[in-house]
PDB file of C-alpha atoms in Angstrom:
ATOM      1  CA  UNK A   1     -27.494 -27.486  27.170  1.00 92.00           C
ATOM      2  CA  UNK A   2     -29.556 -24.695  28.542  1.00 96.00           C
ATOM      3  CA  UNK A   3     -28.919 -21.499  27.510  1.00 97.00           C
ATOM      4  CA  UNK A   4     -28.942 -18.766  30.235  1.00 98.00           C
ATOM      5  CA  UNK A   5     -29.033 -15.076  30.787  1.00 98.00           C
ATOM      6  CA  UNK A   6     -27.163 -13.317  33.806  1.00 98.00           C
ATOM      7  CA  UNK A   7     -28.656 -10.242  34.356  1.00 98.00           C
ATOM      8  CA  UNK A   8     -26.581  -8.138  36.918  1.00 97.00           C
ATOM      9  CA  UNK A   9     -27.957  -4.911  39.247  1.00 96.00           C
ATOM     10  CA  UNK A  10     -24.228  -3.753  39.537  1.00 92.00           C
ATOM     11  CA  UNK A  11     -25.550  -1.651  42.164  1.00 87.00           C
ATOM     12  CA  UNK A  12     -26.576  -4.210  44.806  1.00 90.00           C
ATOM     13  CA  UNK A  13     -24.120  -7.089  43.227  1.00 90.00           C
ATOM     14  CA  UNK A  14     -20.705  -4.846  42.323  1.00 87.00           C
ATOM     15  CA  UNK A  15     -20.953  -2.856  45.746  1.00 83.00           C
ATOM     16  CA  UNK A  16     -21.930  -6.315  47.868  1.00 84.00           C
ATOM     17  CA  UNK A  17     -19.491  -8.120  46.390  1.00 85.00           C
ATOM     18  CA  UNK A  18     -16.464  -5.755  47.128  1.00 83.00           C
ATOM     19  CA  UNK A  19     -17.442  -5.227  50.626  1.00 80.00           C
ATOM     20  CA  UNK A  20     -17.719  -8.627  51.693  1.00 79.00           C
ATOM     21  CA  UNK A  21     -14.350  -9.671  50.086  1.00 78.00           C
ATOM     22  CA  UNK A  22     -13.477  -6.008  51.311  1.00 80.00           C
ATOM     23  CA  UNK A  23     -11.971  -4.968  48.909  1.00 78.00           C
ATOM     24  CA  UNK A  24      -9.981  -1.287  48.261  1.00 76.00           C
ATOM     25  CA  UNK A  25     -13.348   1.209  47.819  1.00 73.00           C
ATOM     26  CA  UNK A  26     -15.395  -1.403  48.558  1.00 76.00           C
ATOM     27  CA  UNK A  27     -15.317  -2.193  44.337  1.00 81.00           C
ATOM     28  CA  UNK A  28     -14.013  -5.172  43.070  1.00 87.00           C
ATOM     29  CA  UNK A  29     -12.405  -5.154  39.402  1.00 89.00           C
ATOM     30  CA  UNK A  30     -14.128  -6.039  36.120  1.00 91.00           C
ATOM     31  CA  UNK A  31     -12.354  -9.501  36.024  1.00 93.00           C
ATOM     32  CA  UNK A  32     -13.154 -10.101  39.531  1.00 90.00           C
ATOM     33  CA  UNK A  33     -17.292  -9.613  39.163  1.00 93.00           C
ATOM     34  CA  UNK A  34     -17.653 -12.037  36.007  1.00 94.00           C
ATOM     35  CA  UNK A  35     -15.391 -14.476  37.462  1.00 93.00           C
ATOM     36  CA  UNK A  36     -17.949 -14.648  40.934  1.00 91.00           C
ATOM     37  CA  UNK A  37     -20.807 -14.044  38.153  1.00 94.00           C
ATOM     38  CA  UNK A  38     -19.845 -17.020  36.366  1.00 95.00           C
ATOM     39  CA  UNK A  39     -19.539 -19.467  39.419  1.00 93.00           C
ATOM     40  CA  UNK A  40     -22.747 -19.870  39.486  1.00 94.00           C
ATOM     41  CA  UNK A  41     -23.284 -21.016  36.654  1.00 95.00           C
ATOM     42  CA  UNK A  42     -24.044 -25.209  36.320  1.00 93.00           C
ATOM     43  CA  UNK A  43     -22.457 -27.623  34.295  1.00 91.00           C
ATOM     44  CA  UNK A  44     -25.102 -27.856  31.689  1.00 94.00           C
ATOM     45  CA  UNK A  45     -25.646 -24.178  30.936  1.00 96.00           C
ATOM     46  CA  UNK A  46     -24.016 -22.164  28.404  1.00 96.00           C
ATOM     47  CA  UNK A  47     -24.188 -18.194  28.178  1.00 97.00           C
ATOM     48  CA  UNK A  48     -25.998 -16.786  26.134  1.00 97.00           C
ATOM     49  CA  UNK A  49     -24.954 -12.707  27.626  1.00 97.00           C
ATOM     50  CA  UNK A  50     -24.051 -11.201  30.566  1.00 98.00           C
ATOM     51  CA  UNK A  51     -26.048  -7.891  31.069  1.00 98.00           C
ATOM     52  CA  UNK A  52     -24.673  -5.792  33.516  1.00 97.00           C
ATOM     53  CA  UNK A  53     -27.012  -2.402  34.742  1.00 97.00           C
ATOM     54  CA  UNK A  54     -25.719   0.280  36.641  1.00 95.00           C
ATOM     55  CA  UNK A  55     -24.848   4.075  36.436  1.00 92.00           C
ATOM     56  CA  UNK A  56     -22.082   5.863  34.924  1.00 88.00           C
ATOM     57  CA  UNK A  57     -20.100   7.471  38.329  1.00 89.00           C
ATOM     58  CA  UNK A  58     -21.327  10.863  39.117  1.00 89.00           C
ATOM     59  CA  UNK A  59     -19.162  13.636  37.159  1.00 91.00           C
ATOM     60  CA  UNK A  60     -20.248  16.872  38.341  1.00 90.00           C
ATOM     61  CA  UNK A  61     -19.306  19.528  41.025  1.00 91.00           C
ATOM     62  CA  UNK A  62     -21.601  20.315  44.125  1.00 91.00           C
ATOM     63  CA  UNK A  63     -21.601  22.859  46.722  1.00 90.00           C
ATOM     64  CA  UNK A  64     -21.721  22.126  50.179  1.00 90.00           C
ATOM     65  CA  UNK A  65     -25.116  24.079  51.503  1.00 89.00           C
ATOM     66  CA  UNK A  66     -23.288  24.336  55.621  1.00 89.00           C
ATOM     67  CA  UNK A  67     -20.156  26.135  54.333  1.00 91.00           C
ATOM     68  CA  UNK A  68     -19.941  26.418  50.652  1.00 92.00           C
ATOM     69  CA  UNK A  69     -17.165  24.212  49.894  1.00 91.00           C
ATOM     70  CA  UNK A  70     -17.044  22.582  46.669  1.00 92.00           C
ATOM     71  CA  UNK A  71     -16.651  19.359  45.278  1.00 90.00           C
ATOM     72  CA  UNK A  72     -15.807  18.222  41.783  1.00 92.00           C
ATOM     73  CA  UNK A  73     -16.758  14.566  41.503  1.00 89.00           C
ATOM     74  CA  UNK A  74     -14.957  13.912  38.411  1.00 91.00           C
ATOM     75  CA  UNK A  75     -11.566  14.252  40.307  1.00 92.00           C
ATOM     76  CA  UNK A  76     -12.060  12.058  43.062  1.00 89.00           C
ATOM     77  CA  UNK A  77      -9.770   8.629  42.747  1.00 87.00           C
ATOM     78  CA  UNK A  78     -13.613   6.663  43.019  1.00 85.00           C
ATOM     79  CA  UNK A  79     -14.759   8.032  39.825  1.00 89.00           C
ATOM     80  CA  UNK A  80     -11.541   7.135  37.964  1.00 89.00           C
ATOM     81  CA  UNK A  81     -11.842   3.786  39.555  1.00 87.00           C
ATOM     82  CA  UNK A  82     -15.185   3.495  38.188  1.00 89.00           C
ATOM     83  CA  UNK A  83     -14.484   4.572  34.688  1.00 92.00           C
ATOM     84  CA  UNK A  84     -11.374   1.983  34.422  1.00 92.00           C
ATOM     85  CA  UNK A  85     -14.135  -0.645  35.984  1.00 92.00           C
ATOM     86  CA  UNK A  86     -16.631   0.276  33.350  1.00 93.00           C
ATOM     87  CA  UNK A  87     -14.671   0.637  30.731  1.00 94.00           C
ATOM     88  CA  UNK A  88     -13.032  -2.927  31.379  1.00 95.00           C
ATOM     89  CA  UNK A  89     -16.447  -4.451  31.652  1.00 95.00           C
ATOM     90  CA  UNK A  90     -17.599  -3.376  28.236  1.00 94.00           C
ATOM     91  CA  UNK A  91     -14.584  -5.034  26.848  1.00 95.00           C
ATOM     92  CA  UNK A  92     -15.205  -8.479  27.790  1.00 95.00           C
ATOM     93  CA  UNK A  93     -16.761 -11.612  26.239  1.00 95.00           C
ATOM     94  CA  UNK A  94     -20.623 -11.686  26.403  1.00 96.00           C
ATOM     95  CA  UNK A  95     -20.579  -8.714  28.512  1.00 97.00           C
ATOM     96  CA  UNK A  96     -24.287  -5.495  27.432  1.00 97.00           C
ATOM     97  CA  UNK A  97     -23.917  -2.757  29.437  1.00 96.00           C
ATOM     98  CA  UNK A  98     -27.071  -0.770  30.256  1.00 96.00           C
ATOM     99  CA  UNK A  99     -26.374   2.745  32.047  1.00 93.00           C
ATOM    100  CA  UNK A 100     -29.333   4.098  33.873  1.00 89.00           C
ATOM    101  CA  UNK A 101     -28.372   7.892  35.483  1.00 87.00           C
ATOM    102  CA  UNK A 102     -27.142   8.837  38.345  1.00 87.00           C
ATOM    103  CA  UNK A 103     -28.681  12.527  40.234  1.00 86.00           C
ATOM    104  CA  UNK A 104     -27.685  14.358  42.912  1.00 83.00           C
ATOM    105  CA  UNK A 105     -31.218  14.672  44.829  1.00 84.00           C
ATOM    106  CA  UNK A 106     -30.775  17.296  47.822  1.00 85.00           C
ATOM    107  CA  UNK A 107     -28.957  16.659  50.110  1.00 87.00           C
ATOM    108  CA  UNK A 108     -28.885  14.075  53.664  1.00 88.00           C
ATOM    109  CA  UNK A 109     -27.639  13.994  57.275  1.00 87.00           C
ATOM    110  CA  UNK A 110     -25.108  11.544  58.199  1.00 87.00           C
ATOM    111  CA  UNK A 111     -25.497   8.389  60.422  1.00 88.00           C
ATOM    112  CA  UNK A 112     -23.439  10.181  63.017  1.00 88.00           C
ATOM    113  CA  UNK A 113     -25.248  13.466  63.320  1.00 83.00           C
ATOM    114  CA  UNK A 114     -28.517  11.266  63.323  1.00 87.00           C
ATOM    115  CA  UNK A 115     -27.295   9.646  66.440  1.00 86.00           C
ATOM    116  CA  UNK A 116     -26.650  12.773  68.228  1.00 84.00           C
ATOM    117  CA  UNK A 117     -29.898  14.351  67.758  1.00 81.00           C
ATOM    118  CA  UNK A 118     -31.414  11.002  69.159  1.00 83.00           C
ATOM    119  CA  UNK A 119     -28.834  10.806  72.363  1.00 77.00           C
ATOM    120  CA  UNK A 120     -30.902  13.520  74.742  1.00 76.00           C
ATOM    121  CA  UNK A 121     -27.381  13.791  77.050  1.00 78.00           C
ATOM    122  CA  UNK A 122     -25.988  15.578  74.520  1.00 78.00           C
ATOM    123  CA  UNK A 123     -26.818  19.550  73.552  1.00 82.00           C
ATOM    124  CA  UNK A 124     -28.549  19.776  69.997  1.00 78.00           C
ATOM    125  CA  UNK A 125     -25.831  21.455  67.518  1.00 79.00           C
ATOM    126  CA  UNK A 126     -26.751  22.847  63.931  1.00 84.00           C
ATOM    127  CA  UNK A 127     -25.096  20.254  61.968  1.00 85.00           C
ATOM    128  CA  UNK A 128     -21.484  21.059  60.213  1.00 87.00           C
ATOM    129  CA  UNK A 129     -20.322  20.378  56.891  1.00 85.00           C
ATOM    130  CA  UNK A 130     -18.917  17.089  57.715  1.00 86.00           C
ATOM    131  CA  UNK A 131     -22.608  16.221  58.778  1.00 84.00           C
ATOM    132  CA  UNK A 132     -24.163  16.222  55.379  1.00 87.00           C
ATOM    133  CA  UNK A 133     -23.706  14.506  51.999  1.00 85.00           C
ATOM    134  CA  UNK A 134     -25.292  14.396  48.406  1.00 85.00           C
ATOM    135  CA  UNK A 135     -28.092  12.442  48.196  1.00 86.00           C
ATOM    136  CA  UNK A 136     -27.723  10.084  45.143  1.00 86.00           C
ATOM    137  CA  UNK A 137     -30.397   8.307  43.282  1.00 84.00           C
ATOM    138  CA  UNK A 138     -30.477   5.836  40.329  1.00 85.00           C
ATOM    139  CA  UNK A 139     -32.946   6.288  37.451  1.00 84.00           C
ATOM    140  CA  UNK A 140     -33.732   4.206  34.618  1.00 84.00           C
ATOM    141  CA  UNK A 141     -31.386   0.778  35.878  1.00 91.00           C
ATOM    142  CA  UNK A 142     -34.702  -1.089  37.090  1.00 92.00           C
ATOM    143  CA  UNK A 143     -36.680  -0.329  33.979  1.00 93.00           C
ATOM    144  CA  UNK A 144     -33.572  -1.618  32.127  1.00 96.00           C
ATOM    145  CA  UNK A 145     -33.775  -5.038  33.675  1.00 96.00           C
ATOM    146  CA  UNK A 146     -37.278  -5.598  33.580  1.00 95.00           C
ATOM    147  CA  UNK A 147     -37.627  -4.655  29.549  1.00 96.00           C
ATOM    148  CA  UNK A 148     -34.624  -6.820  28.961  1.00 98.00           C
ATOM    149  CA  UNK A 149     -36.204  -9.787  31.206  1.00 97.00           C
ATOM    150  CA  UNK A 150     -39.791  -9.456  28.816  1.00 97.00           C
ATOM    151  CA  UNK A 151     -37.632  -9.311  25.657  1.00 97.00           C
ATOM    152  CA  UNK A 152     -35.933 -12.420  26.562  1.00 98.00           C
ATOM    153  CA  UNK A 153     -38.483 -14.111  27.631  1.00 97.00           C
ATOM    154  CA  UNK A 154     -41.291 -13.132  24.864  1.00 97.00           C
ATOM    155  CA  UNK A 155     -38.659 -13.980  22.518  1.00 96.00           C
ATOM    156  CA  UNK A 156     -37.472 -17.076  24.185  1.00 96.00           C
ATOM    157  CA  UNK A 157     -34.010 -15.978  24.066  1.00 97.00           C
ATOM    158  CA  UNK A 158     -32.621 -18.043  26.595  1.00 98.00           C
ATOM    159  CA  UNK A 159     -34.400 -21.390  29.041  1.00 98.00           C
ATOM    160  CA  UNK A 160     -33.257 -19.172  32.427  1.00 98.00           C
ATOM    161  CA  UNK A 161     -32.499 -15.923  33.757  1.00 98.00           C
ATOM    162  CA  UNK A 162     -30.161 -15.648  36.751  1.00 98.00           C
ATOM    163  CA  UNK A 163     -30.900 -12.485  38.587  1.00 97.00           C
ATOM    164  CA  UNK A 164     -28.142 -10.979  40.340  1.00 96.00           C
ATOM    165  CA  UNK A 165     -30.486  -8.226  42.627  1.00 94.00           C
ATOM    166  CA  UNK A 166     -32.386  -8.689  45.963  1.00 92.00           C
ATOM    167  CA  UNK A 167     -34.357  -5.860  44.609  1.00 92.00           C
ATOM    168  CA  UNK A 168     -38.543  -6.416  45.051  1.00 93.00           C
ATOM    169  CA  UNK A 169     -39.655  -4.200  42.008  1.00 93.00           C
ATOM    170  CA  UNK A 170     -38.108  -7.525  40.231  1.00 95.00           C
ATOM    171  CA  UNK A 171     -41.064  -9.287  40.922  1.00 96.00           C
ATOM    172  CA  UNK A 172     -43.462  -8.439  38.015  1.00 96.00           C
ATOM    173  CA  UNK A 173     -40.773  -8.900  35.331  1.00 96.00           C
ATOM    174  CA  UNK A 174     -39.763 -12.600  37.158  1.00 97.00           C
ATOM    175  CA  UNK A 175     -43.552 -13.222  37.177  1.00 97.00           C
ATOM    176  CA  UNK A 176     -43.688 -12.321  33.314  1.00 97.00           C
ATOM    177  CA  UNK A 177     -41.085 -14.687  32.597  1.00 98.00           C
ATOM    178  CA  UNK A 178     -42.375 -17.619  34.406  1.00 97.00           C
ATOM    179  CA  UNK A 179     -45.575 -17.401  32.915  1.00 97.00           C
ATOM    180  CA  UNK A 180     -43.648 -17.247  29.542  1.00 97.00           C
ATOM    181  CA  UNK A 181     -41.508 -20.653  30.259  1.00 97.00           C
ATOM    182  CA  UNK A 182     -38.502 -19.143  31.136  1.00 98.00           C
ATOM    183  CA  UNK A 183     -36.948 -20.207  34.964  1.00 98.00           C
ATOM    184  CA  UNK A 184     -35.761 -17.363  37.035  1.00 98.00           C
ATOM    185  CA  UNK A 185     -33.118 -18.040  39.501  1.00 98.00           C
ATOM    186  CA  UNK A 186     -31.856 -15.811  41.950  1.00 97.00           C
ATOM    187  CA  UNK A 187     -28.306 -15.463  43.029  1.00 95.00           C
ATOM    188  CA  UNK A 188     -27.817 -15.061  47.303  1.00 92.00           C
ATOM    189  CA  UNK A 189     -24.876 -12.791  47.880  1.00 87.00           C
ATOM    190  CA  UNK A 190     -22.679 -15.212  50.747  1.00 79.00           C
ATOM    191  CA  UNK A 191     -24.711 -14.233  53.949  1.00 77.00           C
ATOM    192  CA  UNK A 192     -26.555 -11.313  52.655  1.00 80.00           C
ATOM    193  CA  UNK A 193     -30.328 -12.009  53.029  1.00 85.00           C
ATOM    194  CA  UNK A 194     -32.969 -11.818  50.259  1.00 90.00           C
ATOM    195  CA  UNK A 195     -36.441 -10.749  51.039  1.00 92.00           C
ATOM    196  CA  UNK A 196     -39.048 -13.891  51.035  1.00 94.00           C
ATOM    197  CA  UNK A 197     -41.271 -12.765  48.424  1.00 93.00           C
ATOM    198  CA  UNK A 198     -38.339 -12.499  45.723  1.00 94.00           C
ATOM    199  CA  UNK A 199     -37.813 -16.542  46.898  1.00 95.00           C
ATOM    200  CA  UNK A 200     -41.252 -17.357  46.073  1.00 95.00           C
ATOM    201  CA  UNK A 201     -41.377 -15.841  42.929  1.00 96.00           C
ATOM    202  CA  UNK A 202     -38.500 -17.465  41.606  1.00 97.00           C
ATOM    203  CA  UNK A 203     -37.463 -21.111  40.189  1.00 97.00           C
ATOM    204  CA  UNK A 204     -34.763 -21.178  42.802  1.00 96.00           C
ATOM    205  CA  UNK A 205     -31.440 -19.732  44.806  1.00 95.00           C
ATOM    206  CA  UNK A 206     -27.977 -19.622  44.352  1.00 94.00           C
ATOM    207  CA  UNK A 207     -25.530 -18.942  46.740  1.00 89.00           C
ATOM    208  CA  UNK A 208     -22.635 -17.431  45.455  1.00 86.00           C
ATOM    209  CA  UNK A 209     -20.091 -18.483  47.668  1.00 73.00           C
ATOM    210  CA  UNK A 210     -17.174 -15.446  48.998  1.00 68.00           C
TER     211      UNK A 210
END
């Protein structure tokens, strides 16, 4: 038996997963993301954890900067629905969390309002509040993943690693491992592409059928 790691960005694989199955907030449920995890597992491999890395939802209030209007995070349905999601994940067999943080960076025009300032038959217009939107960014969930792949693989924790992210800054931490012995797989997310140089560096592809 081979004993391997799954090592989840819940951030590309959580928020893939629910849309292509498309699911209520685009989310699927805690039960729902191992069982897909899982599939892709082979006969002869056993788990040896499941190590899921996202962010906690976001909890605070912001004020719109167009006309002031304010809105408290923590009582939207999403972040409830992320909490129960979390906190069902954390539960279950085999299952490390590792929370990066999630910030509120400025704030960013919407797709729409983009598409009007580019369509020259139409007069420019200062944009509304419906226009713009928080900008959200993720800190500390790629450092997460690429410490845990070195530990496991200095260590020699575990014969593979199957990487559930189509995220390049992978790369040196996949490298690290292969050098070390360990195979790195990478999971393809039904017909969702993943960039060629993540292929190369790895021992092979999965597709995770939806």
């Amino acid at each position: 038996m081979k004993k391997a790691a799954l090592l989840i960005d819940g951030g590309w694989f959580a928020k893939g997963l629910g849309k292509q199955l498309k699911l209520p907030m685009n989310w699927p449920s805690a039960k729902q993301l191992l069982d897909c995890a899982k599939s892709v597992l082979e006969d002869r491999e056993e788990i040896f954890r499941i190590f899921y890395y996202d962010c906690e939802p976001f909890d605070k209030k912001v004020t719109n900067p167009i006309d002031q209007s304010e809105v408290d995070y923590q009582a939207t349905p999403s972040f409830k629905a992320r909490k129960n999601f979390f906190n069902e994940l954390s539960q279950m067999e085999y299952v490390a969390m590792r929370r990066g943080e999630l910030k509120a960076r400025g704030w960013e025009l919407s797709d729409r309002y983009k598409k009007r300032l580019l369509d020259q038959s139409l007069p420019h217009a200062a944009p509304n509040a419906g226009d713009v939107y928080p900008g959200f960014q993720q800190k500390g969930v790629d450092m997460r993943i690429g410490i845990d792949v070195a530990i496991l693989s200095l260590k020699r924790l575990v014969d593979r690693i199957i990487l559930f992210s189509g995220d390049t800054d992978m790369i040196p931490a996949m490298k690290l491992a292969r050098r070390e012995g360990v195979q790195v797989y990478l999971v393809k997310l039904g017909s969702w592409p993943l960039k060629q140089n993540l292929i190369e560096d790895s021992d092979g592809v999965r597709i995770l059928k939806i």
